[in-house]
CSV table of C-alpha atoms and ligand atoms in Angstrom, one decimal:
chain,number,residue,atom,x,y,z
A,1,MET,CA,0.0,0.0,0.0
A,2,ARG,CA,1.2,3.5,-0.8
A,3,SER,CA,2.4,5.5,2.1
A,4,ILE,CA,2.3,9.3,2.3
A,5,ALA,CA,5.0,10.9,4.4
A,6,ILE,CA,4.3,13.8,6.7
A,7,GLY,CA,6.5,15.9,8.9
A,8,LEU,CA,5.6,17.3,12.3
A,9,LEU,CA,6.8,20.6,13.6
A,10,GLY,CA,6.3,20.2,17.4
A,11,ALA,CA,5.5,17.2,19.5
A,12,GLY,CA,4.0,18.8,22.6
A,13,ASN,CA,0.4,18.3,23.9
A,14,VAL,CA,-1.4,18.4,20.5
A,15,GLY,CA,1.5,16.9,18.6
A,16,GLY,CA,1.5,13.9,21.1
A,17,GLY,CA,-2.3,13.5,20.4
A,18,VAL,CA,-1.6,13.5,16.7
A,19,ILE,CA,1.0,10.8,16.9
A,20,ARG,CA,-1.1,8.7,19.2
A,21,ILE,CA,-4.2,8.9,16.9
A,22,LEU,CA,-2.1,8.1,13.9
A,23,GLN,CA,-0.7,5.0,15.8
A,24,GLU,CA,-3.9,3.9,17.4
A,25,ASN,CA,-6.2,4.4,14.4
A,26,ARG,CA,-3.7,3.3,11.8
A,27,ASP,CA,-5.9,0.5,10.4
A,28,SER,CA,-9.1,2.6,10.0
A,29,ILE,CA,-7.1,5.5,8.6
A,30,GLU,CA,-5.6,3.2,6.0
A,31,ARG,CA,-9.1,1.8,5.2
A,32,ARG,CA,-10.5,5.2,4.7
A,33,LEU,CA,-7.6,6.6,2.7
A,34,GLY,CA,-6.4,3.6,0.8
A,35,ALA,CA,-2.9,4.6,1.8
A,36,GLY,CA,-0.8,4.8,4.9
A,37,VAL,CA,0.3,8.0,6.7
A,38,GLN,CA,3.9,7.8,7.8
A,39,VAL,CA,5.4,10.3,10.2
A,40,LYS,CA,8.8,10.8,8.6
A,41,ARG,CA,10.3,13.5,10.8
A,42,VAL,CA,9.4,15.3,14.0
A,43,LEU,CA,10.9,18.7,14.9
A,44,VAL,CA,11.3,19.0,18.7
A,45,ARG,CA,13.2,21.4,21.0
A,46,ASP,CA,14.6,18.7,23.2
A,47,PRO,CA,14.8,15.1,21.9
A,48,SER,CA,15.7,13.8,25.4
A,49,ARG,CA,12.6,15.2,27.0
A,50,GLY,CA,10.1,12.5,28.2
A,51,ARG,CA,6.9,12.3,26.1
A,52,ASP,CA,3.5,10.8,26.7
A,53,VAL,CA,3.7,8.9,23.4
A,54,ASP,CA,6.3,6.7,21.9
A,55,VAL,CA,8.1,8.4,19.0
A,56,PRO,CA,11.1,6.4,17.6
A,57,GLU,CA,14.2,8.4,18.5
A,58,GLU,CA,15.5,8.4,14.9
A,59,LEU,CA,12.5,10.5,13.8
A,60,LEU,CA,13.3,13.3,16.2
A,61,THR,CA,15.3,16.3,15.0
A,62,THR,CA,16.1,19.8,16.3
A,63,ASP,CA,16.7,21.0,12.7
A,64,ALA,CA,13.6,22.3,11.0
A,65,ASP,CA,15.3,21.8,7.6
A,66,GLU,CA,15.3,18.1,8.1
A,67,VAL,CA,11.5,18.3,8.0
A,68,LEU,CA,11.0,21.1,5.5
A,69,ALA,CA,13.6,20.1,3.0
A,70,ASP,CA,12.9,16.4,3.0
A,71,PRO,CA,11.6,15.7,-0.5
A,72,ASP,CA,9.5,12.7,0.7
A,73,VAL,CA,7.5,14.9,3.1
A,74,ARG,CA,4.3,15.9,1.3
A,75,VAL,CA,2.5,17.4,4.3
A,76,VAL,CA,3.9,19.6,7.0
A,77,VAL,CA,2.0,19.8,10.3
A,78,GLU,CA,2.8,22.9,12.3
A,79,LEU,CA,2.0,22.5,16.0
A,80,ILE,CA,4.6,24.7,17.6
A,81,GLY,CA,2.2,27.7,17.9
A,82,GLY,CA,3.1,31.4,18.2
A,83,ILE,CA,4.1,33.7,15.3
A,84,GLU,CA,7.8,33.0,14.7
A,85,PRO,CA,9.4,30.7,13.7
A,86,ALA,CA,6.0,29.1,12.8
A,87,ARG,CA,5.3,31.7,10.0
A,88,THR,CA,8.7,31.2,8.4
A,89,TYR,CA,8.5,27.4,8.5
A,90,ILE,CA,5.0,27.4,7.0
A,91,LEU,CA,5.9,29.8,4.2
A,92,ASP,CA,9.0,27.7,3.6
A,93,ALA,CA,7.0,24.5,3.4
A,94,ILE,CA,4.4,26.1,1.0
A,95,ARG,CA,7.2,27.4,-1.3
A,96,ARG,CA,8.6,23.9,-1.4
A,97,GLY,CA,5.2,22.7,-2.6
A,98,LYS,CA,4.2,21.0,0.6
A,99,HIS,CA,0.6,21.1,1.9
A,100,VAL,CA,0.3,22.5,5.4
A,101,VAL,CA,-1.9,21.6,8.4
A,102,THR,CA,-1.8,23.9,11.3
A,103,ALA,CA,-3.6,24.6,14.6
A,104,ASN,CA,-2.2,28.1,14.8
A,105,LYS,CA,-5.1,30.6,15.1
A,106,ALA,CA,-2.8,33.4,16.3
A,107,LEU,CA,-0.6,33.1,13.2
A,108,LEU,CA,-3.6,32.8,10.8
A,109,GLY,CA,-5.1,35.9,12.5
A,110,GLN,CA,-2.0,38.0,11.9
A,111,HIS,CA,-0.6,36.5,8.8
A,112,GLY,CA,-3.5,34.6,7.2
A,113,ARG,CA,-3.6,36.7,4.1
A,114,GLU,CA,0.1,36.2,3.4
A,115,ILE,CA,-0.1,32.5,4.1
A,116,PHE,CA,-3.2,31.8,2.0
A,117,ASP,CA,-2.1,33.9,-0.9
A,118,GLU,CA,1.3,32.1,-1.0
A,119,ALA,CA,-0.5,28.7,-0.8
A,120,THR,CA,-2.7,29.7,-3.7
A,121,ARG,CA,0.3,30.9,-5.7
A,122,CYS,CA,2.1,27.6,-5.0
A,123,GLY,CA,-1.0,25.4,-5.6
A,124,VAL,CA,-1.0,23.9,-2.1
A,125,SER,CA,-3.6,23.7,0.7
A,126,VAL,CA,-3.4,25.1,4.2
A,127,PHE,CA,-5.9,23.3,6.5
A,128,PHE,CA,-6.6,24.7,10.0
A,129,GLU,CA,-9.6,22.8,11.5
A,130,ALA,CA,-7.9,22.4,14.9
A,131,SER,CA,-7.4,26.1,15.2
A,132,VAL,CA,-11.1,26.6,16.1
A,133,ALA,CA,-13.0,24.8,18.8
A,134,GLY,CA,-10.6,21.9,19.2
A,135,GLY,CA,-12.1,18.6,18.2
A,136,ILE,CA,-15.4,20.0,16.8
A,137,PRO,CA,-15.4,19.8,13.0
A,138,ILE,CA,-16.9,23.3,12.8
A,139,LEU,CA,-14.9,24.7,10.0
A,140,ARG,CA,-15.5,21.6,7.9
A,141,SER,CA,-19.2,21.8,8.7
A,142,LEU,CA,-19.3,25.5,7.6
A,143,ARG,CA,-17.1,24.9,4.6
A,144,GLU,CA,-18.6,21.7,3.3
A,145,GLY,CA,-21.9,20.9,5.1
A,146,LEU,CA,-23.3,24.4,4.8
A,147,ALA,CA,-21.6,25.3,1.5
A,148,SER,CA,-25.1,25.4,-0.1
A,149,ASP,CA,-26.5,27.8,2.5
A,150,HIS,CA,-26.1,31.4,3.3
A,151,ILE,CA,-24.8,31.9,6.8
A,152,LEU,CA,-26.4,34.8,8.7
A,153,ARG,CA,-25.1,34.6,12.2
A,154,LEU,CA,-23.0,32.6,14.6
A,155,SER,CA,-22.8,32.6,18.3
A,156,GLY,CA,-20.6,30.3,20.4
A,157,ILE,CA,-18.5,29.3,23.3
A,158,VAL,CA,-15.1,28.9,21.7
A,159,ASN,CA,-12.6,29.1,24.5
A,160,GLY,CA,-12.6,26.0,26.7
A,161,THR,CA,-10.5,27.6,29.4
A,162,SER,CA,-12.9,30.5,30.0
A,163,ASN,CA,-15.8,28.2,29.9
A,164,TYR,CA,-14.1,25.8,32.4
A,165,ILE,CA,-13.3,28.7,34.7
A,166,LEU,CA,-16.8,30.2,34.6
A,167,ASP,CA,-18.4,26.8,35.0
A,168,ALA,CA,-16.2,25.9,38.0
A,169,MET,CA,-17.0,29.2,39.6
A,170,ALA,CA,-20.7,28.8,39.1
A,171,ARG,CA,-21.0,25.1,40.0
A,172,GLU,CA,-18.4,24.7,42.7
A,173,GLY,CA,-17.9,28.2,43.9
A,174,SER,CA,-14.2,28.0,43.0
A,175,SER,CA,-12.1,31.1,42.9
A,176,PHE,CA,-11.0,32.4,39.5
A,177,GLU,CA,-7.4,31.6,40.3
A,178,ASP,CA,-8.1,28.0,41.4
A,179,ALA,CA,-10.3,27.3,38.4
A,180,LEU,CA,-7.6,28.8,36.0
A,181,ALA,CA,-5.0,26.6,37.6
A,182,ALA,CA,-7.2,23.5,37.2
A,183,ALA,CA,-7.7,24.4,33.5
A,184,GLN,CA,-4.0,24.8,33.0
A,185,ARG,CA,-3.3,21.5,34.7
A,186,ALA,CA,-5.8,19.8,32.4
A,187,GLY,CA,-3.9,21.2,29.4
A,188,TYR,CA,-6.7,23.4,28.1
A,189,ALA,CA,-5.1,26.8,28.5
A,190,GLU,CA,-2.7,28.6,26.1
A,191,ALA,CA,0.9,28.9,27.0
A,192,ASP,CA,0.0,32.4,28.1
A,193,PRO,CA,-3.5,32.0,29.7
A,194,THR,CA,-4.0,35.8,29.4
A,195,MET,CA,-5.0,34.9,25.8
A,196,ASP,CA,-7.8,32.7,27.1
A,197,VAL,CA,-9.1,34.9,30.0
A,198,GLU,CA,-8.9,38.2,28.1
A,199,GLY,CA,-10.9,36.8,25.1
A,200,THR,CA,-8.0,37.1,22.7
A,201,ASP,CA,-8.0,33.4,21.8
A,202,ALA,CA,-11.8,33.5,21.2
A,203,ALA,CA,-11.4,36.6,19.0
A,204,GLN,CA,-8.8,34.8,16.9
A,205,LYS,CA,-11.1,31.9,16.5
A,206,LEU,CA,-14.0,34.2,15.7
A,207,ALA,CA,-12.0,35.8,12.9
A,208,LEU,CA,-11.5,32.4,11.3
A,209,LEU,CA,-15.1,31.5,11.7
A,210,ALA,CA,-16.1,34.7,9.9
A,211,LEU,CA,-13.6,33.9,7.2
A,212,VAL,CA,-15.1,30.5,6.6
A,213,SER,CA,-18.7,31.6,7.1
A,214,PHE,CA,-18.8,34.9,5.3
A,215,GLY,CA,-15.7,35.0,3.1
A,216,ILE,CA,-14.6,38.1,5.0
A,217,ARG,CA,-11.1,38.5,6.5
A,218,VAL,CA,-10.9,40.7,9.6
A,219,ASP,CA,-8.0,41.4,11.9
A,220,PRO,CA,-8.8,39.7,15.3
A,221,ALA,CA,-7.2,42.7,17.1
A,222,GLU,CA,-10.0,44.9,15.7
A,223,ILE,CA,-12.8,42.7,17.2
A,224,PRO,CA,-14.3,44.3,20.2
A,225,THR,CA,-13.2,41.9,23.0
A,226,GLU,CA,-13.9,41.7,26.7
A,227,GLY,CA,-12.4,39.1,29.0
A,228,ILE,CA,-13.7,37.3,32.1
A,229,THR,CA,-11.3,38.5,34.6
A,230,ARG,CA,-13.8,40.9,36.3
A,231,ILE,CA,-16.4,38.2,36.8
A,232,ARG,CA,-16.8,37.5,40.6
A,233,PRO,CA,-18.7,34.9,42.4
A,234,PHE,CA,-21.2,37.7,43.0
A,235,GLU,CA,-22.1,37.9,39.3
A,236,HIS,CA,-22.7,34.1,39.3
A,237,GLN,CA,-24.9,34.4,42.3
A,238,MET,CA,-26.9,37.2,40.7
A,239,ALA,CA,-27.2,35.3,37.5
A,240,ARG,CA,-28.4,32.3,39.3
A,241,ASP,CA,-31.0,34.3,41.2
A,242,LEU,CA,-32.2,35.9,38.0
A,243,GLY,CA,-32.4,32.7,35.9
A,244,TYR,CA,-29.2,33.2,34.0
A,245,VAL,CA,-25.7,31.7,33.6
A,246,VAL,CA,-22.6,33.7,32.9
A,247,LYS,CA,-20.8,32.6,29.7
A,248,SER,CA,-18.1,34.0,27.5
A,249,ILE,CA,-19.8,34.4,24.1
A,250,ALA,CA,-18.3,35.0,20.6
A,251,VAL,CA,-20.8,36.4,18.1
A,252,ALA,CA,-20.5,37.2,14.4
A,253,ARG,CA,-23.1,38.5,12.0
A,254,ALA,CA,-22.8,39.5,8.3
A,255,ASP,CA,-24.7,42.8,7.9
A,256,GLU,CA,-25.1,44.7,4.7
A,257,ASP,CA,-22.8,47.4,6.0
A,258,GLY,CA,-20.1,45.1,7.3
A,259,PRO,CA,-19.5,42.3,9.7
A,260,MET,CA,-20.5,42.6,13.4
A,261,LEU,CA,-18.1,40.6,15.6
A,262,ALA,CA,-17.6,40.6,19.3
A,263,VAL,CA,-16.4,38.6,22.3
A,264,TYR,CA,-17.9,39.3,25.7
A,265,PRO,CA,-19.1,37.7,28.9
A,266,ALA,CA,-22.9,37.7,29.1
A,267,MET,CA,-25.7,36.5,31.1
A,268,ILE,CA,-27.7,34.0,29.1
A,269,PRO,CA,-31.0,32.4,30.0
A,270,ARG,CA,-30.8,29.1,31.8
A,271,GLY,CA,-32.2,26.5,29.5
A,272,SER,CA,-30.9,28.1,26.3
A,273,LEU,CA,-28.7,26.0,24.1
A,274,LEU,CA,-25.4,27.6,25.0
A,275,ALA,CA,-26.2,27.7,28.7
A,276,ASP,CA,-25.8,23.9,28.9
A,277,VAL,CA,-22.3,23.9,27.5
A,278,HIS,CA,-20.1,23.0,30.5
A,279,GLY,CA,-16.5,22.5,31.4
A,280,SER,CA,-14.0,22.7,28.5
A,281,TYR,CA,-16.7,21.9,26.0
A,282,ASN,CA,-17.3,24.3,23.1
A,283,ALA,CA,-20.3,24.9,21.0
A,284,VAL,CA,-21.2,27.0,18.0
A,285,LEU,CA,-24.8,27.9,17.1
A,286,VAL,CA,-25.1,28.7,13.4
A,287,GLU,CA,-28.1,30.5,11.9
A,288,SER,CA,-28.3,30.0,8.1
A,289,ARG,CA,-31.0,31.0,5.7
A,290,ALA,CA,-32.2,27.6,4.5
A,291,LEU,CA,-31.3,25.3,7.4
A,292,GLY,CA,-32.2,27.7,10.2
A,293,ARG,CA,-30.4,27.0,13.5
A,294,SER,CA,-27.8,24.2,13.8
A,295,MET,CA,-25.5,23.6,16.7
A,296,TYR,CA,-22.0,22.0,16.8
A,297,TYR,CA,-20.9,20.8,20.2
A,298,GLY,CA,-17.9,18.9,21.5
A,299,ARG,CA,-14.5,19.1,23.3
A,300,GLY,CA,-12.9,22.4,22.4
A,301,ALA,CA,-9.5,21.8,23.8
A,302,GLY,CA,-7.1,19.1,24.9
A,303,MET,CA,-4.6,16.7,23.4
A,304,MET,CA,-6.8,14.1,21.9
A,305,PRO,CA,-9.8,16.2,20.8
A,306,THR,CA,-7.5,18.7,19.1
A,307,GLY,CA,-5.4,15.9,17.7
A,308,THR,CA,-8.5,14.4,16.0
A,309,ALA,CA,-9.0,17.7,14.1
A,310,VAL,CA,-5.4,17.8,13.0
A,311,VAL,CA,-5.4,14.2,11.8
A,312,SER,CA,-8.7,14.7,10.0
A,313,ASP,CA,-7.0,17.6,8.1
A,314,ILE,CA,-4.0,15.3,7.3
A,315,ILE,CA,-6.4,12.7,6.0
A,316,GLU,CA,-8.2,15.3,3.8
A,317,VAL,CA,-4.9,16.5,2.3
A,318,CYS,CA,-3.9,13.0,1.7
A,319,ARG,CA,-7.2,12.2,0.0
A,320,GLY,CA,-6.4,15.1,-2.3
A,321,LEU,CA,-3.0,13.6,-3.0
A,322,GLN,CA,-4.6,10.2,-3.6
A,323,SER,CA,-7.2,11.5,-6.1
A,324,PHE,CA,-4.9,14.1,-7.8
A,325,ALA,CA,-7.5,16.8,-6.9
A,326,GLU,CA,-4.9,19.3,-5.8
A,327,GLY,CA,-6.3,22.2,-7.7
A,328,ARG,CA,-9.3,22.7,-5.5
A,329,PRO,CA,-10.0,26.0,-3.8
A,330,PRO,CA,-8.0,26.5,-0.6
A,331,PRO,CA,-9.7,25.5,2.6
A,332,GLN,CA,-10.5,29.1,3.7
A,333,ALA,CA,-13.8,28.1,2.0
A,334,PHE,CA,-14.1,31.1,-0.5
A,335,SER,CA,-12.1,31.5,-3.7
A,336,ARG,CA,-12.6,35.2,-3.4
A,337,VAL,CA,-12.1,36.6,0.1
A,338,GLU,CA,-13.0,40.2,1.0
A,339,GLU,CA,-11.1,42.3,3.5
A,340,GLY,CA,-13.4,43.6,6.2
A,341,ARG,CA,-13.4,45.6,9.4
A,342,PRO,CA,-15.7,44.8,12.3
A,343,LYS,CA,-18.4,47.4,12.7
A,344,PRO,CA,-18.4,49.4,15.9
A,345,LEU,CA,-21.0,47.9,18.3
A,346,ASP,CA,-22.7,51.3,18.8
A,347,ASP,CA,-26.1,50.4,17.3
A,348,GLU,CA,-26.3,46.9,18.9
A,349,ARG,CA,-29.1,46.7,21.4
A,350,SER,CA,-29.2,44.5,24.5
A,351,GLU,CA,-30.6,44.3,28.0
A,352,ASN,CA,-27.9,44.6,30.6
A,353,TYR,CA,-26.8,43.8,34.1
A,354,LEU,CA,-25.0,46.7,35.8
A,355,CYS,CA,-23.4,46.5,39.2
A,356,VAL,CA,-22.6,49.9,40.7
A,357,HIS,CA,-20.5,50.0,43.8
A,358,VAL,CA,-21.7,53.0,46.0
A,359,PRO,CA,-21.6,54.2,49.6
A,360,ASN,CA,-24.6,53.2,51.7
A,361,VAL,CA,-26.0,56.7,52.1
A,362,PRO,CA,-29.4,58.3,51.4
A,363,GLY,CA,-29.9,59.7,47.9
A,364,VAL,CA,-27.4,57.6,46.0
A,365,LEU,CA,-29.9,55.3,44.4
A,366,GLY,CA,-31.9,58.3,43.2
A,367,ARG,CA,-28.8,59.9,41.7
A,368,VAL,CA,-27.8,56.8,39.8
A,369,ALA,CA,-31.3,56.1,38.6
A,370,SER,CA,-31.8,59.7,37.4
A,371,SER,CA,-28.5,59.7,35.6
A,372,LEU,CA,-29.3,56.5,33.7
A,373,GLY,CA,-32.7,58.0,32.8
A,374,GLU,CA,-31.1,61.1,31.4
A,375,HIS,CA,-29.1,58.9,29.1
A,376,GLY,CA,-32.2,57.1,27.9
A,377,VAL,CA,-31.4,53.9,29.9
A,378,SER,CA,-34.6,52.4,31.3
A,379,ILE,CA,-34.4,50.3,34.4
A,380,SER,CA,-36.3,47.0,34.5
A,381,ARG,CA,-35.2,45.8,37.9
A,382,MET,CA,-33.1,46.8,40.8
A,383,ASN,CA,-31.6,45.2,43.8
A,384,GLN,CA,-29.1,46.1,46.5
A,385,GLU,CA,-26.6,43.8,48.1
A,386,ALA,CA,-24.2,44.7,50.9
A,387,PRO,CA,-20.9,43.0,50.1
A,388,GLY,CA,-20.0,42.4,53.8
A,389,ASP,CA,-19.4,45.9,55.2
A,390,SER,CA,-22.6,48.0,55.6
A,391,GLU,CA,-20.7,51.1,54.5
A,392,THR,CA,-21.0,50.3,50.8
A,393,VAL,CA,-23.4,48.4,48.6
A,394,ASP,CA,-23.4,46.7,45.3
A,395,MET,CA,-26.4,48.2,43.5
A,396,VAL,CA,-27.6,45.7,40.8
A,397,ILE,CA,-29.6,47.2,38.0
A,398,LEU,CA,-31.1,45.4,35.1
A,399,THR,CA,-31.8,47.6,32.1
A,400,GLU,CA,-34.3,47.3,29.3
A,401,ALA,CA,-32.9,46.9,25.8
A,402,VAL,CA,-30.7,49.9,25.0
A,403,GLU,CA,-28.2,50.8,22.3
A,404,GLU,CA,-24.6,50.2,23.1
A,405,ALA,CA,-23.5,53.8,22.5
A,406,GLU,CA,-26.2,55.1,24.9
A,407,LEU,CA,-25.3,52.6,27.6
A,408,ARG,CA,-21.6,53.3,27.3
A,409,ALA,CA,-22.2,57.1,27.7
A,410,ALA,CA,-24.4,56.4,30.7
A,411,ILE,CA,-21.7,54.2,32.4
A,412,ALA,CA,-19.0,56.8,31.6
A,413,THR,CA,-21.1,59.5,33.4
A,414,LEU,CA,-21.9,57.2,36.3
A,415,ASP,CA,-18.2,56.3,36.8
A,416,ARG,CA,-17.3,60.0,37.1
A,417,PHE,CA,-19.7,60.4,40.1
A,418,GLU,CA,-17.9,60.7,43.4
A,419,ASP,CA,-20.4,58.3,44.8
A,420,VAL,CA,-19.4,55.5,42.4
A,421,LEU,CA,-16.5,53.8,44.1
A,422,ALA,CA,-15.4,51.3,41.4
A,423,PRO,CA,-15.8,51.0,37.7
A,424,THR,CA,-19.4,49.9,37.0
A,425,HIS,CA,-19.5,46.3,36.1
A,426,ARG,CA,-21.7,45.5,33.0
A,427,LEU,CA,-22.7,42.3,31.4
A,428,ARG,CA,-25.0,42.0,28.5
A,429,ILE,CA,-28.2,39.9,29.0
A,430,LEU,CA,-28.9,37.8,25.9
A,431,PRO,CA,-32.5,36.9,24.9
A,432,PRO,CA,-33.8,33.4,25.1
A,433,ASP,CA,-33.5,31.1,22.1
A,434,PRO,CA,-36.3,31.5,19.6
A,435,LEU,CA,-38.9,28.8,19.9
A,436,ASP,CA,-39.5,28.0,16.2
B,1,HSE,N1,-6.7,27.6,25.0
B,1,HSE,C1,-7.7,27.1,24.1
B,1,HSE,C2,-9.0,27.0,24.8
B,1,HSE,C3,-7.3,25.8,23.5
B,1,HSE,O1,-9.0,27.0,26.1
B,1,HSE,O2,-10.1,26.9,24.2
B,1,HSE,C4,-7.9,25.5,22.2
B,1,HSE,O3,-7.8,26.5,21.3
């Protein structure tokens, strides 16, 4: 049986998963493909380091050229992450006519245009399923399964670490720090977990989802992004009392006047589809014109789930090699991609949770309520909680639906009040899922 040689750049957590899946599923992969997949070379930093998987020592190298310049290697799998040297290695592989599989959303976010253009020029593919939502075949579903449909909107939970943290805080009352440490131990977090908890990782994934869904390329750094670091047990308690759960949500919509993209923590109604996504699981809810709503759910991080996405990409490339169908459009899904800029969120309307920290003195509530009223923010519910000392209170205010720009102006005014002792905490409240 024919064997297709691949080279791996990196054999860490995900690389280990890839090697294990190729070893454990060798027979079924060969049956599907009609060819074997042979790992020919593996670039590692330290060959003597202990690994979770058995890799024959003679495959390991610390010299990238031994992978990139090997004429037998048809597919280069980049799993080292980060921008450099990953970018240089990928461009080098492409220019040598090798197909690329990568899980590197940060790199594709920053240099996607250069990489895809070069791949098109050189007639090779760059597959990147593992870069979004770990093991869920979401890009493949959008690209192939929904190729016939017009995608209108996506909303999802695409960062396993944030979801794990928020879930542990809500379910077990863990502190943010303990929950983050547990997510790191489980191998979900990025090397720099700031990327996870500040929403950067989710924004990078959202940019790729928008590329594959709408054919629009945006710079992830331009996506309005809020992290979860300000969420306290108090917000979870309030959410529970009010019938909500706190989740970090990524949303994208293709409007006539440009794409709307955002990442933010929000209160979502208990019982809605995304509310029941727990732990490191991810889910993406897609709304498309003909199909309506469809949801894609699964493990969004971790060695084996992410490894499956990488190996499926390897198999897809190898299928192309088997069938001589190498001239197909690149896997960014659209042959013609438009450059786009996310719209400002100013006109977006939402209900909101506000938590205003004020001294416990007469008249404050009135001043806060009047100021919100002057900015056109209508209050639907109000509650006061003393956080321990009776000197100050957390005033919880739920607003009726209001435009983003108006709400921002109202919060900016509030936060200039002498009475307001800490920046006002705001979470959007998302509506229930439609019933149809
Ligand atoms: N750090 C990412 C997450 C891993 O937590 O979702 C998968 O991209």
